[in-house]
Every structure is written in structure tokens, then in C-alpha cells.
Short mmCIF file of C-alpha atoms in Angstrom, two decimals:
data_model
loop_
_atom_site.label_atom_id
_atom_site.label_comp_id
_atom_site.label_asym_id
_atom_site.label_seq_id
_atom_site.Cartn_x
_atom_site.Cartn_y
_atom_site.Cartn_z
CA UNK A 921 -132.23 203.92 -74.01
CA UNK A 922 -131.42 200.20 -73.90
CA UNK A 923 -129.50 200.14 -77.18
CA UNK A 924 -127.44 203.28 -76.80
CA UNK A 925 -128.02 206.67 -78.35
CA UNK A 926 -128.21 207.73 -81.96
CA UNK A 927 -124.70 208.13 -83.36
CA UNK A 928 -123.50 211.65 -84.12
CA UNK A 929 -123.32 212.26 -87.84
CA UNK A 930 -119.52 212.42 -88.02
CA UNK A 931 -119.08 209.17 -86.10
CA UNK A 932 -121.72 207.50 -88.24
CA UNK A 933 -120.07 208.65 -91.47
CA UNK A 934 -116.75 207.21 -90.27
CA UNK A 935 -118.35 203.88 -89.37
CA UNK A 936 -120.28 203.61 -92.64
CA UNK A 937 -117.10 204.24 -94.61
CA UNK A 938 -115.94 200.87 -93.24
CA UNK A 939 -119.18 199.18 -94.41
CA UNK A 940 -119.24 199.94 -98.13
CA UNK A 941 -121.65 197.06 -98.87
CA UNK A 942 -124.35 198.84 -96.87
CA UNK A 943 -126.34 201.75 -98.26
CA UNK A 944 -127.72 204.47 -96.12
CA UNK A 945 -131.38 205.24 -96.62
CA UNK A 946 -132.55 208.06 -94.38
CA UNK A 947 -132.28 206.77 -90.80
CA UNK A 948 -131.51 203.19 -91.76
CA UNK A 949 -128.87 201.12 -93.56
CA UNK A 950 -129.67 198.44 -96.11
CA UNK A 951 -127.94 195.66 -97.93
CA UNK A 952 -129.26 193.24 -100.56
CA UNK A 953 -127.88 189.79 -101.37
CA UNK A 954 -128.73 187.58 -104.34
CA UNK A 955 -128.58 183.79 -104.03
CA UNK A 956 -128.90 180.75 -106.29
CA UNK A 957 -132.53 180.16 -105.38
CA UNK A 958 -135.32 180.73 -102.87
CA UNK A 959 -134.18 177.97 -100.50
CA UNK A 960 -130.70 179.43 -100.24
CA UNK A 961 -132.16 182.88 -99.64
CA UNK A 962 -134.27 181.45 -96.78
CA UNK A 963 -131.24 179.73 -95.26
CA UNK A 964 -129.44 183.07 -95.26
CA UNK A 965 -132.48 184.80 -93.74
CA UNK A 966 -132.43 182.25 -90.92
CA UNK A 967 -128.74 182.84 -90.35
CA UNK A 968 -129.43 186.55 -90.02
CA UNK A 969 -132.29 185.79 -87.64
CA UNK A 970 -129.98 183.77 -85.39
CA UNK A 971 -127.44 186.61 -85.25
CA UNK A 972 -130.25 189.12 -84.63
CA UNK A 973 -131.59 187.08 -81.71
CA UNK A 974 -128.11 186.78 -80.23
CA UNK A 975 -127.63 190.55 -80.49
CA UNK A 976 -131.22 191.19 -79.37
CA UNK A 977 -131.44 193.58 -82.30
CA UNK A 978 -133.91 192.73 -85.05
CA UNK A 979 -133.63 194.05 -88.59
CA UNK A 980 -136.35 193.97 -91.18
CA UNK A 981 -135.66 190.93 -93.36
CA UNK A 982 -137.27 190.73 -96.80
CA UNK A 983 -136.93 187.66 -98.98
CA UNK A 984 -137.97 188.93 -102.39
CA UNK A 985 -137.90 188.31 -106.11
CA UNK A 986 -137.31 184.58 -105.62
CA UNK A 987 -133.64 184.65 -104.63
CA UNK A 988 -132.86 187.97 -102.97
CA UNK A 989 -132.71 189.10 -99.36
CA UNK A 990 -132.71 192.72 -98.23
CA UNK A 991 -131.88 193.68 -94.67
CA UNK A 992 -132.80 197.02 -93.20
CA UNK A 993 -131.23 198.04 -89.90
CA UNK A 994 -132.06 200.94 -87.62
CA UNK A 995 -132.60 201.56 -83.93
CA UNK A 996 -136.18 202.28 -83.06
CA UNK A 997 -135.20 203.25 -79.50
CA UNK A 998 -132.58 205.70 -80.66
CA UNK A 999 -134.73 207.23 -83.40
CA UNK A 1000 -132.03 206.52 -85.97
CA UNK A 1001 -128.77 204.65 -86.36
CA UNK A 1002 -126.91 203.56 -83.24
CA UNK A 1003 -123.79 201.54 -82.53
CA UNK A 1004 -125.96 198.41 -82.46
CA UNK A 1005 -126.75 198.79 -86.16
CA UNK A 1006 -123.13 199.21 -87.10
CA UNK A 1007 -122.17 196.27 -84.88
CA UNK A 1008 -124.84 193.97 -86.32
CA UNK A 1009 -123.97 194.94 -89.91
CA UNK A 1010 -120.34 194.11 -89.16
CA UNK A 1011 -121.27 190.79 -87.55
CA UNK A 1012 -123.45 189.81 -90.52
CA UNK A 1013 -120.68 190.75 -92.96
CA UNK A 1014 -118.16 188.70 -91.00
CA UNK A 1015 -120.31 185.66 -90.20
CA UNK A 1016 -122.58 184.92 -93.19
CA UNK B 537 -147.00 181.03 -119.25
CA UNK B 538 -146.04 178.32 -116.75
CA UNK B 539 -148.30 179.52 -113.95
CA UNK B 540 -151.45 180.25 -115.94
CA UNK B 541 -152.73 183.60 -117.17
CA UNK B 542 -153.69 186.72 -115.32
CA UNK B 543 -157.20 186.31 -113.91
CA UNK B 544 -159.96 188.40 -115.49
CA UNK B 545 -161.09 191.17 -113.17
CA UNK B 546 -164.54 189.67 -112.45
CA UNK B 547 -163.11 186.26 -111.59
CA UNK B 548 -160.45 187.86 -109.42
CA UNK B 549 -163.02 189.97 -107.54
CA UNK B 550 -165.05 186.85 -106.85
CA UNK B 551 -161.99 184.96 -105.57
CA UNK B 552 -160.80 187.82 -103.39
CA UNK B 553 -164.23 188.10 -101.80
CA UNK B 554 -163.49 184.66 -100.31
CA UNK B 555 -160.11 185.87 -98.96
CA UNK B 556 -161.09 188.84 -96.78
CA UNK B 557 -157.82 188.67 -94.79
CA UNK B 558 -155.90 189.61 -97.91
CA UNK B 559 -155.70 193.17 -99.22
CA UNK B 560 -155.32 193.99 -102.84
CA UNK B 561 -152.54 196.41 -103.67
CA UNK B 562 -152.34 197.11 -107.39
CA UNK B 563 -151.35 193.83 -109.06
CA UNK B 564 -150.61 191.98 -105.83
CA UNK B 565 -152.33 190.79 -102.66
CA UNK B 566 -150.90 191.24 -99.18
CA UNK B 567 -151.53 190.03 -95.69
CA UNK B 568 -149.78 190.92 -92.43
CA UNK B 569 -149.59 188.78 -89.30
CA UNK B 570 -148.41 189.82 -85.83
CA UNK B 571 -146.80 187.29 -83.48
CA UNK B 572 -145.61 187.13 -79.91
CA UNK B 573 -141.99 187.77 -80.83
CA UNK B 574 -139.33 187.68 -83.54
CA UNK B 575 -138.66 183.95 -83.19
CA UNK B 576 -142.32 183.10 -83.71
CA UNK B 577 -142.45 185.42 -86.71
CA UNK B 578 -139.44 183.60 -88.20
CA UNK B 579 -141.04 180.21 -87.60
CA UNK B 580 -144.11 181.40 -89.48
CA UNK B 581 -141.94 182.77 -92.32
CA UNK B 582 -140.32 179.34 -92.62
CA UNK B 583 -143.72 177.67 -92.74
CA UNK B 584 -144.70 179.97 -95.59
CA UNK B 585 -141.40 179.20 -97.33
CA UNK B 586 -142.12 175.45 -97.18
CA UNK B 587 -145.57 175.93 -98.71
CA UNK B 588 -144.11 178.26 -101.34
CA UNK B 589 -141.49 175.70 -102.34
CA UNK B 590 -144.13 172.99 -102.56
CA UNK B 591 -146.27 175.21 -104.79
CA UNK B 592 -143.22 176.43 -106.70
CA UNK B 593 -144.63 179.92 -106.24
CA UNK B 594 -142.60 182.34 -104.14
CA UNK B 595 -144.09 185.36 -102.40
CA UNK B 596 -142.14 188.25 -101.00
CA UNK B 597 -141.80 187.59 -97.27
CA UNK B 598 -140.95 190.47 -94.95
CA UNK B 599 -140.27 189.95 -91.26
CA UNK B 600 -140.57 193.45 -89.86
CA UNK B 601 -141.05 195.53 -86.74
CA UNK B 602 -139.81 192.72 -84.49
CA UNK B 603 -142.87 190.45 -84.56
CA UNK B 604 -144.73 190.99 -87.84
CA UNK B 605 -144.68 189.18 -91.16
CA UNK B 606 -146.09 190.59 -94.38
CA UNK B 607 -146.58 188.42 -97.45
CA UNK B 608 -146.99 189.82 -100.92
CA UNK B 609 -148.19 187.55 -103.69
CA UNK B 610 -148.35 188.12 -107.42
CA UNK B 611 -147.45 186.27 -110.60
CA UNK B 612 -144.49 187.74 -112.38
CA UNK B 613 -145.11 185.50 -115.42
CA UNK B 614 -148.73 186.59 -115.73
CA UNK B 615 -148.03 190.26 -115.17
CA UNK B 616 -150.54 190.36 -112.33
CA UNK B 617 -152.64 188.04 -110.18
CA UNK B 618 -153.21 184.49 -111.37
CA UNK B 619 -154.91 181.41 -109.96
CA UNK B 620 -151.60 180.46 -108.33
CA UNK B 621 -151.77 183.50 -106.06
CA UNK B 622 -155.30 182.78 -104.99
CA UNK B 623 -154.43 179.11 -104.45
CA UNK B 624 -151.33 179.88 -102.37
CA UNK B 625 -153.21 182.46 -100.26
CA UNK B 626 -155.87 179.87 -99.58
CA UNK B 627 -153.28 177.23 -98.71
CA UNK B 628 -151.49 179.58 -96.31
CA UNK B 629 -154.79 180.54 -94.66
CA UNK B 630 -155.72 176.89 -94.24
CA UNK B 631 -152.34 175.51 -93.17
CA UNK B 632 -150.62 178.06 -90.97
#
């Protein structure tokens, strides 16, 4: 499993408590941002893409409703949420 | 209605017959592309964004499953599909 295993539920709950901006949805976590306009939303999406490439971990990125971006993170390999998701969410929070 | 009215069903059917790559889903049209990798998918998403800005008509753009991009077009103002959606779909088909 290249990205590490699925996190045990208690560990995951502890990690997610430190990421209150992210919402759990089944086996994924999501966060939505709203920007001034479409261009700014695209700039943000590209920033996320650069961090995703660096981490070699690729979220779903949706630019929607003109000025919003929703990210959805999960680990396909692990069949759920792994440390890579938590790490990338933290990096995005800290960097963008 | 800045973007023109919702297209009558018979006109819309005729237009969509010329856009077989696009699938109708309720009051929207969608198309999905698959690329070599995430970077190429992002480059495509940025190409779409440039065309969308030029047209001042902004689809939902989802980069998903590592190397896929799904576009969803509809006209919020018109409450459904308008000529702007058909025009932008045609422009994307022809340009990218």
C-alpha cells in the first residue's frame, strides 16, 4: 500500500478534531472555499494542484457556482482515509 | 436575462444532436475527458477556464480520479440550458 493504511477510527477522529474546516463525508473529507470570482477560484485550484503533485496525492477538485472550490480527499489505495489525506489537508490549510 | 432565455425543447434537441460527446443530465449537459495524468488534466481545466472567462459563462469543472475532467454546463439565469451552453460546448469541442 504505497500511501499507508487506512487510519483506525479513533486515530482519525483525533486528527479530524484538529481540522475543523474539513467535513467528513463517508470515507472522504471535504472543504469548500468561496472566492471573489471565477479567476481567483481557478488560481486557488492551481495552488492545490501544485501541492497535490508535490505530495503525489490527488484530491478531486471542483470549481463550481462561479466562485467556489470544493476539495474532496480520500485514499483510493487504502479504501478510506489515510495519513496522506490528513497531511494534505493540513498542508493546504497552512499554505493556501 | 443577460445570457438569453432557456431554449425550447425542440431547438435544444436539435442542437444536442450536433454535440454527441455531451450528455444531457436534467437541466445541464456534461462531458468527461480522460488524460494521461493529473498535470495534463489540470492543463485542460485551465484551457476550459480561459474559454469560460472569454465567454463570461462559467461551467462547473471537476478534476477527478487523478486524470479525468468533467464539465457541467447550464445557465443559472435561464433556469436551464440556453444558447450560451450550446455555444460554449461547441467552442470547447473545437478549441481544446
